[in-house]
CSV table of C-alpha atoms in Angstrom, one decimal:
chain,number,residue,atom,x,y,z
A,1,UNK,CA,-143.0,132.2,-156.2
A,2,UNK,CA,-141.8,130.3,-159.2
A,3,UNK,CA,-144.4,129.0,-161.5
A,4,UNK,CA,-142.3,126.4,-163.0
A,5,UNK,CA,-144.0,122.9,-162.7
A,6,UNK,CA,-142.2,120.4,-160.7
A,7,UNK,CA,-142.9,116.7,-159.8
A,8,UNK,CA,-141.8,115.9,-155.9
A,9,UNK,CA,-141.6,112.6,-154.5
A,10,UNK,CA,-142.5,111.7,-151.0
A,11,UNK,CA,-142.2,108.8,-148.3
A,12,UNK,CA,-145.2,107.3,-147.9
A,13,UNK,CA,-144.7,104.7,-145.4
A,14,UNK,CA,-143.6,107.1,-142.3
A,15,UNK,CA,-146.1,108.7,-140.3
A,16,UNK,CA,-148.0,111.5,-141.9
A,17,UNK,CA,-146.7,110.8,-145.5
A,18,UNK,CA,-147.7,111.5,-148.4
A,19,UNK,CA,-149.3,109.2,-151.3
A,20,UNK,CA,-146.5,109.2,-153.9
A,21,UNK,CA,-145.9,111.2,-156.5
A,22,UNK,CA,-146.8,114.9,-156.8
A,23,UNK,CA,-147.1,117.3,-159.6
A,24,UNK,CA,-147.5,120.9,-160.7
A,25,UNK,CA,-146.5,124.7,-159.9
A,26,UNK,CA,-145.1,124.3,-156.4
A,27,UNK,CA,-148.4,126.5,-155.0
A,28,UNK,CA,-150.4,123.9,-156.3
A,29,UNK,CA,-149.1,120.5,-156.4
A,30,UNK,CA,-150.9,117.1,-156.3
A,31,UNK,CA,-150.7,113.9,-156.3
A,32,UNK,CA,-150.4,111.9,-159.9
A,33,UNK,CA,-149.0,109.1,-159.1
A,34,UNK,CA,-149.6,106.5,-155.9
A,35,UNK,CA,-146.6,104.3,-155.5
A,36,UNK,CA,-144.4,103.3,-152.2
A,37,UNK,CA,-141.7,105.6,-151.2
A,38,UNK,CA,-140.4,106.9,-154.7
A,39,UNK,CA,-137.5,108.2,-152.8
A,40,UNK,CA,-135.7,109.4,-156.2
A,41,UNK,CA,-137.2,110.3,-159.8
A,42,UNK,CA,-135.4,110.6,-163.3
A,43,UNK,CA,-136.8,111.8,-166.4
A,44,UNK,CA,-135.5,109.8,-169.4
A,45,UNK,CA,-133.5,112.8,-172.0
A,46,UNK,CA,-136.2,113.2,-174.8
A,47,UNK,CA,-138.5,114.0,-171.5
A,48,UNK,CA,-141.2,111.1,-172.2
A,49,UNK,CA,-140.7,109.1,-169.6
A,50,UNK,CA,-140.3,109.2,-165.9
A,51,UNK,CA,-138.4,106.5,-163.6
A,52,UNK,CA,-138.8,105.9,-159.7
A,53,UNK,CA,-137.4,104.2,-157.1
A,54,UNK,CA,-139.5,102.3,-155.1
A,55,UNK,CA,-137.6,102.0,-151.7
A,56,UNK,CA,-139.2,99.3,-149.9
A,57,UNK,CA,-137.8,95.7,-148.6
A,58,UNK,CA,-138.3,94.1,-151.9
A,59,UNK,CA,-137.0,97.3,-153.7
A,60,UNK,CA,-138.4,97.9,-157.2
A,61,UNK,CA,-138.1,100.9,-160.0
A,62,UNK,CA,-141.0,101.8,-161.6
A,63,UNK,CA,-141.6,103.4,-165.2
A,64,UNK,CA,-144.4,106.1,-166.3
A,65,UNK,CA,-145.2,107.7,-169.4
A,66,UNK,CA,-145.4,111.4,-168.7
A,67,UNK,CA,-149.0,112.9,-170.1
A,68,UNK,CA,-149.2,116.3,-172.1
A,69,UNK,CA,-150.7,118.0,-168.5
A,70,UNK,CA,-147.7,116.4,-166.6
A,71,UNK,CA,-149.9,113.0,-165.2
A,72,UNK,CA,-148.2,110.0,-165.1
A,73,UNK,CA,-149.3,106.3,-166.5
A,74,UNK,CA,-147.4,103.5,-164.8
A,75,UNK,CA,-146.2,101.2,-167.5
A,76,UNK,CA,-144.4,98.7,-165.1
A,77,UNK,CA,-141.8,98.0,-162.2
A,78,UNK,CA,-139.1,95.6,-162.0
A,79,UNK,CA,-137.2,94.4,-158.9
A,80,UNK,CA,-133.7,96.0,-158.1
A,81,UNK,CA,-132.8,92.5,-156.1
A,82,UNK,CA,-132.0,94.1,-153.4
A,83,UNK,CA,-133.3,96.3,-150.3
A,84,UNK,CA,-134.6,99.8,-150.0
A,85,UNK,CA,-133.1,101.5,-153.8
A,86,UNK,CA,-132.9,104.9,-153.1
A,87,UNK,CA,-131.4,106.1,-156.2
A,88,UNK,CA,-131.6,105.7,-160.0
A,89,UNK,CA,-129.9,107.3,-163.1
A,90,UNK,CA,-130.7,106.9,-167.0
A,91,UNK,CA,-127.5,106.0,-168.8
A,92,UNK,CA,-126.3,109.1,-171.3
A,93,UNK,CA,-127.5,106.5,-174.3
A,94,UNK,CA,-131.2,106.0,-173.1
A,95,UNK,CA,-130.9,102.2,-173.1
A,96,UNK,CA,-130.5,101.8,-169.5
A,97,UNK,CA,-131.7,102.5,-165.9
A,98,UNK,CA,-129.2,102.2,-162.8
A,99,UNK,CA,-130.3,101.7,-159.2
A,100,UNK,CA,-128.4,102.0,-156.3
A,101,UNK,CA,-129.8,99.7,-153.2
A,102,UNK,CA,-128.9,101.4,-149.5
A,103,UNK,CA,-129.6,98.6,-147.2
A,104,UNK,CA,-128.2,95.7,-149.3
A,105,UNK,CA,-125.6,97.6,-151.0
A,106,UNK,CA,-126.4,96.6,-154.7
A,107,UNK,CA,-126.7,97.8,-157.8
A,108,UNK,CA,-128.8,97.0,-160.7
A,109,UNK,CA,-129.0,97.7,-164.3
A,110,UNK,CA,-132.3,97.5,-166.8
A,111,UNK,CA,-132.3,97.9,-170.2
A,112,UNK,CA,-135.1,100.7,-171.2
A,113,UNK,CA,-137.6,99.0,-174.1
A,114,UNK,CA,-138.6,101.1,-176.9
A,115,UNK,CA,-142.1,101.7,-175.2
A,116,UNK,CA,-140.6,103.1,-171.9
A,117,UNK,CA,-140.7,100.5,-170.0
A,118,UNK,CA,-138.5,98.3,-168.0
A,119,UNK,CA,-137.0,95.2,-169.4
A,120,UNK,CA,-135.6,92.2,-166.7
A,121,UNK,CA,-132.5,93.0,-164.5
A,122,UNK,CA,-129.5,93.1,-167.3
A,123,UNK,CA,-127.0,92.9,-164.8
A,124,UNK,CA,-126.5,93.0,-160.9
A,125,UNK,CA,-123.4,92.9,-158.6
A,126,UNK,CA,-123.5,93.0,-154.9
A,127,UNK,CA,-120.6,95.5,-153.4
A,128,UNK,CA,-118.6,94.1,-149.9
A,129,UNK,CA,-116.9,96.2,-147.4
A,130,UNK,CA,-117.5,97.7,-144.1
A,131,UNK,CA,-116.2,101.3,-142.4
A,132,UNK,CA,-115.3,102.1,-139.0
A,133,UNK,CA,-118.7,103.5,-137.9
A,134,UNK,CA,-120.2,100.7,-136.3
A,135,UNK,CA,-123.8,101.9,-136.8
A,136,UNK,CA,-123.7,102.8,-140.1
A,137,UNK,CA,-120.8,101.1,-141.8
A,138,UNK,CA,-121.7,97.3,-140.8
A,139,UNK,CA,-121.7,96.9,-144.5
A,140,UNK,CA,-122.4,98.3,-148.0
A,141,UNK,CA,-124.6,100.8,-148.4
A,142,UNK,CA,-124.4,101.8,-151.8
A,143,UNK,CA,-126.4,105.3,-152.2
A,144,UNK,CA,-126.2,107.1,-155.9
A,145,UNK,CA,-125.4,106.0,-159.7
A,146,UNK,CA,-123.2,109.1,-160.9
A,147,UNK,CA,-122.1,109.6,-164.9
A,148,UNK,CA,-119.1,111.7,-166.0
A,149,UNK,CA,-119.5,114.8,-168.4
A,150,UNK,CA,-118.6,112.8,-171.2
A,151,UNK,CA,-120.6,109.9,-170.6
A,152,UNK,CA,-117.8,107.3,-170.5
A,153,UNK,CA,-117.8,106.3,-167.2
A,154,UNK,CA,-120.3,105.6,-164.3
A,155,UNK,CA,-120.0,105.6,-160.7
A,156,UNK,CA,-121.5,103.6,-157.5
A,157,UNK,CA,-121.3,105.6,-154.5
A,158,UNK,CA,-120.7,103.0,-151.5
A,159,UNK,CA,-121.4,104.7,-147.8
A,160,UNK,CA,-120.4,101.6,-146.2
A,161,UNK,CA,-117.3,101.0,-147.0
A,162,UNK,CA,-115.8,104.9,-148.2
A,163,UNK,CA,-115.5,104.0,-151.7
A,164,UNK,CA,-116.5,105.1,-154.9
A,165,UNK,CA,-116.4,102.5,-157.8
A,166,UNK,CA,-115.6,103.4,-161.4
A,167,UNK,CA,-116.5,101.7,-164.6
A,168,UNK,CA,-117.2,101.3,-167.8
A,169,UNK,CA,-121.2,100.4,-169.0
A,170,UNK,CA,-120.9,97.8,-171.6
A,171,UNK,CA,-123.4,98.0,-175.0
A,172,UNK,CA,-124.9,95.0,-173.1
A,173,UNK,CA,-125.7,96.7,-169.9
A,174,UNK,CA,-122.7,94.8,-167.7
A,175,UNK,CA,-120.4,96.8,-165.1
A,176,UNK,CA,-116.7,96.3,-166.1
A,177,UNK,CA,-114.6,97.8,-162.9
A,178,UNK,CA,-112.1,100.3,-163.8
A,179,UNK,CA,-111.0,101.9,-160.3
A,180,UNK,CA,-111.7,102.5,-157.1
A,181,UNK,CA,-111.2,105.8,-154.9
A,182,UNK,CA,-111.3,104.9,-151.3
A,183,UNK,CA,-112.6,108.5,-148.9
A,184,UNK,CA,-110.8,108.8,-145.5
A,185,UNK,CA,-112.6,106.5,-143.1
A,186,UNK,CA,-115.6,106.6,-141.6
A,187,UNK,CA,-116.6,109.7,-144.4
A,188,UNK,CA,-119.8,108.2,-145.7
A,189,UNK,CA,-119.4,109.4,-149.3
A,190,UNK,CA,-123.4,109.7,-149.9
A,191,UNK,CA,-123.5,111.4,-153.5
A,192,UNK,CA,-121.0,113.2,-155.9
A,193,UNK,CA,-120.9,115.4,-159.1
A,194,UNK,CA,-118.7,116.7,-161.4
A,195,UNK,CA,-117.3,119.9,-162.7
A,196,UNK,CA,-118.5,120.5,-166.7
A,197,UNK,CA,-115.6,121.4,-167.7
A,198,UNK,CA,-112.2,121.1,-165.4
A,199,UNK,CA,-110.8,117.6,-164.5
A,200,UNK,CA,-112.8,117.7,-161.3
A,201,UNK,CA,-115.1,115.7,-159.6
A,202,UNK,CA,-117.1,116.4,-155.6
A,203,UNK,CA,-117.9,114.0,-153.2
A,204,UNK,CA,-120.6,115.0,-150.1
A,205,UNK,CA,-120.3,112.6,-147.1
A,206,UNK,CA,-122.5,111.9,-144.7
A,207,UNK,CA,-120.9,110.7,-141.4
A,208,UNK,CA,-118.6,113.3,-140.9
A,209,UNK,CA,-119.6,116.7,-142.8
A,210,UNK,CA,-117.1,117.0,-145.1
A,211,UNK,CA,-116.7,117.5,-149.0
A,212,UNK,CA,-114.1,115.6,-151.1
A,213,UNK,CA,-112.4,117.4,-153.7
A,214,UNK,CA,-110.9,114.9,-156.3
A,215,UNK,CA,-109.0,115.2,-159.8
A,216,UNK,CA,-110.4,113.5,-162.7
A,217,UNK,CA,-109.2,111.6,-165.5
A,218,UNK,CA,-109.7,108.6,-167.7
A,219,UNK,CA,-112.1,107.3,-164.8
A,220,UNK,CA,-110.1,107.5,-162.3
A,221,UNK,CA,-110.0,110.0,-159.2
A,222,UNK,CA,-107.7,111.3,-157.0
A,223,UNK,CA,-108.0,113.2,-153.3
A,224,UNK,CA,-106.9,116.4,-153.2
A,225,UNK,CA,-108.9,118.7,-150.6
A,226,UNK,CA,-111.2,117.9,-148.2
A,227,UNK,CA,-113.4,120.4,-146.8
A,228,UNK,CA,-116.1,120.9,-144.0
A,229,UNK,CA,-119.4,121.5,-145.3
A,230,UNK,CA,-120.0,123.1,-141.9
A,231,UNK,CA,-118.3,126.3,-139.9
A,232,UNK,CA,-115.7,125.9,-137.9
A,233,UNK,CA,-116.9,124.6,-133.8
A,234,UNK,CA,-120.1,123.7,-135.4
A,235,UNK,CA,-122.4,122.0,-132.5
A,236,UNK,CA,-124.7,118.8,-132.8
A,237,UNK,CA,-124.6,115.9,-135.4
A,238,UNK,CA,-125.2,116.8,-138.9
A,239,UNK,CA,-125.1,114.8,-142.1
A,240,UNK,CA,-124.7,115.9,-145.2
A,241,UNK,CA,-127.4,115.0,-148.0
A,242,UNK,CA,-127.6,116.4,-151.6
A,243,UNK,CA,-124.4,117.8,-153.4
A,244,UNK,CA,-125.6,120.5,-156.8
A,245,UNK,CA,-122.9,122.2,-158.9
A,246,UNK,CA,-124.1,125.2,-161.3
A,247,UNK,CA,-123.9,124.9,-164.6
A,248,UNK,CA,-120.5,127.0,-164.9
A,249,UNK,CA,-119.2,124.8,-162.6
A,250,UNK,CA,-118.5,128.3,-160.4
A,251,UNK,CA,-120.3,126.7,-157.1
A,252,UNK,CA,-121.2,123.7,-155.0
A,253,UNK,CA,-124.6,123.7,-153.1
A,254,UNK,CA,-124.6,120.7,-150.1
A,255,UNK,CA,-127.4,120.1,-147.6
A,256,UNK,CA,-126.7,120.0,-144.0
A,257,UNK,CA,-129.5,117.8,-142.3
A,258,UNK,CA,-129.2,118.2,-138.4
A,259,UNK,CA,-127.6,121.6,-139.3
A,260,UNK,CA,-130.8,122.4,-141.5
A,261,UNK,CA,-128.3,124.3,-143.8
A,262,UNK,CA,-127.1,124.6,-147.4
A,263,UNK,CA,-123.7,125.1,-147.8
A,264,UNK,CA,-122.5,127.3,-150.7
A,265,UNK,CA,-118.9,126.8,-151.4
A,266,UNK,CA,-116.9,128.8,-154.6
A,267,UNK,CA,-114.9,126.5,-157.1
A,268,UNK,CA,-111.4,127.5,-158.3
A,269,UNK,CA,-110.9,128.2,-161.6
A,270,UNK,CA,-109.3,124.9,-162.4
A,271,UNK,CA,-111.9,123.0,-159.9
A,272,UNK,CA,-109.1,121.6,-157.9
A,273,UNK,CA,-109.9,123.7,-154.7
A,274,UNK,CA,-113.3,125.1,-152.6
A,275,UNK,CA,-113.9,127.4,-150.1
A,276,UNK,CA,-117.3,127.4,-148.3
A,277,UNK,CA,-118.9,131.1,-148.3
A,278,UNK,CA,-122.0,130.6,-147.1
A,279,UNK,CA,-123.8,128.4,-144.9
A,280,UNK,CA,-127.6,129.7,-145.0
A,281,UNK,CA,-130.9,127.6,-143.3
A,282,UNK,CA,-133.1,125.3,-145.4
A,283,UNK,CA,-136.2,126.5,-144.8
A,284,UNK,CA,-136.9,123.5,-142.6
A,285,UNK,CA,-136.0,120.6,-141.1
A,286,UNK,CA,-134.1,117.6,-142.5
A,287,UNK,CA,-133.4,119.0,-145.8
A,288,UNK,CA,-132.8,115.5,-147.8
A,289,UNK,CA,-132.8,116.9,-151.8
A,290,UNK,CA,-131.8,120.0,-153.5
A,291,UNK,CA,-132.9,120.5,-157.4
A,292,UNK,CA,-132.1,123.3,-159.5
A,293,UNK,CA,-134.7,125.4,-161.9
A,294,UNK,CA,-134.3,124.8,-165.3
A,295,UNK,CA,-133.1,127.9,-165.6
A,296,UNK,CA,-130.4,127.9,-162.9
A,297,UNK,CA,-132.1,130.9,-161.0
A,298,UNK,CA,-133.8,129.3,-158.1
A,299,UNK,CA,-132.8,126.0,-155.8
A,300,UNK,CA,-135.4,123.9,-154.5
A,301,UNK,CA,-134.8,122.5,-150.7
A,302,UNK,CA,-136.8,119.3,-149.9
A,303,UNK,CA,-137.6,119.3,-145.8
A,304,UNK,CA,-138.1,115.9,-145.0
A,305,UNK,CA,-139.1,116.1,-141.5
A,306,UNK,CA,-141.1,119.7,-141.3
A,307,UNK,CA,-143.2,118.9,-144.4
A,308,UNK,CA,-141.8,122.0,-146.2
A,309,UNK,CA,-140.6,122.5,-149.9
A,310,UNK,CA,-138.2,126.0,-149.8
A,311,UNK,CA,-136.8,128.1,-152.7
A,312,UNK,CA,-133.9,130.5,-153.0
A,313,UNK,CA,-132.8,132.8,-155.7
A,314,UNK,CA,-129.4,132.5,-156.7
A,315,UNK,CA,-127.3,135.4,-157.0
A,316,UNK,CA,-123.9,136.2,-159.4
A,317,UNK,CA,-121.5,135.5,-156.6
A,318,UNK,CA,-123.7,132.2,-156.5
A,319,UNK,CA,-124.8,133.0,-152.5
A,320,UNK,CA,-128.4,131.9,-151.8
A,321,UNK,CA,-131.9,134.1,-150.9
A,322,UNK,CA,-134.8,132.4,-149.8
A,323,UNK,CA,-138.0,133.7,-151.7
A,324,UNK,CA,-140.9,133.9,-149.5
A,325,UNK,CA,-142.6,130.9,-148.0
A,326,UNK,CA,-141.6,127.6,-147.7
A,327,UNK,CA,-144.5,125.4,-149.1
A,328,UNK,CA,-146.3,122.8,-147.0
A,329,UNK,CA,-146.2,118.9,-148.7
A,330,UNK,CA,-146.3,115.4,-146.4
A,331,UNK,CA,-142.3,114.1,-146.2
A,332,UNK,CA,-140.6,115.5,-149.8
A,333,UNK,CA,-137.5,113.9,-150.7
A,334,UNK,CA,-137.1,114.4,-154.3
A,335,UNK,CA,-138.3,117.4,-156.5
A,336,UNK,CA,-137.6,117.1,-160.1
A,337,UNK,CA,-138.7,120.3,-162.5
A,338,UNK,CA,-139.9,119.8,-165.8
């Protein structure tokens, strides 16, 4: 088992949860921090500071000063304006944080004060737009703040309405809309990365298992393959969760959650194409998060429903091992190595 020291965040408001969030070797984490639901965590870039959503109704982020033994001291929280953030990103400059509110379909922006801590709400815009799934498109549902390689351009992830906003981030912390790439309906694009070094960008969505292979440029993104994240006849619902891409850019990682997979796909060399070549189980049940180790050897699985943190070694051909047993924690949904 690795012996790397990673922080995990848990829901705390279902039934069995856990306090907040946790911290340590993954044999022997605990609790260091007590906060609601801190459904996602970010560590600012010089690694002093750590940022949390705090997914509840009135939806807030929080900020912490990381201690020398890996503790955490809340220095404040600020309101996202909206409902249930479940996602939150440090701008490349270190000046800002994003948040990305599901149930509302919102995003925020705070500007980062020189302590750490969270300044008032710099800028807010509510998204609009609805998709042809009934149940889960009535609306926006905006669901992960995405930055490109370079740093130029960021990107709002809407489920609700199959679209992915571009823009530019102003020195003032304002949105200013560049494009928009609209996923086939009723896809559910949930979260996205991009290749390191090819003009290539990956979108994982939800509602019907599929991954979205886009060209890149100058902000803007274009279809050109879309891809099941599951094989062929599959049976039973599934909805895709976390999206990972290696540091090479080489592979894709995806979590299947009704599945219970993680789907490995290969990258072409100019990014432009994928082909899934291994679908192998999480470890558990409900896997909502998958994290890399810093040192791109092992991937974390996050088990929502069975309570179960899993690891896997990653090979050359980038195909996935698990590596003894999964861990038991109460409801993981983020796991963050430091």
């Amino acid at each position: 088992m690795t012996s790397e020291r990673i922080y995990v965040g848990s829901y705390t408001s279902q039934a069995g949860g856990g306090e907040g969030i946790a911290f340590g070797p993954l044999d022997g984490i605990a609790t260091v921090a007590t906060i609601a639901d801190p459904s996602f965590l970010v560590r600012s870039a010089d690694g002093r500071f750590l940022y949390s959503t705090d997914e509840e109704d009135n939806g807030r982020i929080a900020a912490f000063v990381i201690q020398p033994d890996g503790g955490l001291e809340l220095l404040n929280q600020q309101p996202t304006g909206g409902v249930h953030p479940c996602h939150v990103a440090v701008d490349p400059s270190g000046r800002f944080v994003l948040s990305a509110n599901y149930t509302s379909g919102s995003v925020a922006v705070h500007p980062i004060n020189e302590d750490g801590s969270l300044g008032e709400t710099a800028y807010f815009i509510q998204r609009s737009g609805t998709g042809p799934n009934a149940e889960r498109q009535e609306g926006p549902h905006a669901h992960q703040i995405a930055f490109d390689p370079a740093g130029e351009y960021v990107f709002d992830i809407d489920l609700g309405s199959d679209t992915v906003y571009s823009s530019t981030l102003t020195e003032d912390g304002q949105l200013k809309e560049v494009d928009q790439l609209h996923i086939h309906p009723g896809a559910g694009p949930r979260h996205m990365v991009f290749h390191p070094t090819a003009g290539a960008a990956y979108v994982i969505n939800e509602l019907d298992s599929t991954l979205t292979v886009c060209s890149y440029a100058g902000g803007k993104l274009q279809t050109v393959q879309t891809a099941s994240t599951r094989p062929a006849d599959s049976p039973g619902e599934n909805f895709p969760a976390e999206l990972l891409i290696s540091a090479d850019g080489r592979f894709l990682y995806g979590s299947n959650r009704g599945d219970n997979t993680i789907a490995v796909f290969a990258t072409a060399a100019d990014g432009l194409s994928v082909e899934l070549v291994q679908t192998i189980g999480s470890g558990g049940d409900w896997p909502r998060h998958l994290a890399f180790s810093n040192d791109g050897r092992t991937l974390y699985a996050a088990n929502e429903r069975s309570d179960q943190i899993a690891t896997f070694s990653i090979a050359d051909d980038g195909k996935l091992t698990a590596t003894g047993e999964p861990v038991s924690w109460p409801k993981p949904v983020c796991i963050l190595p430091v």
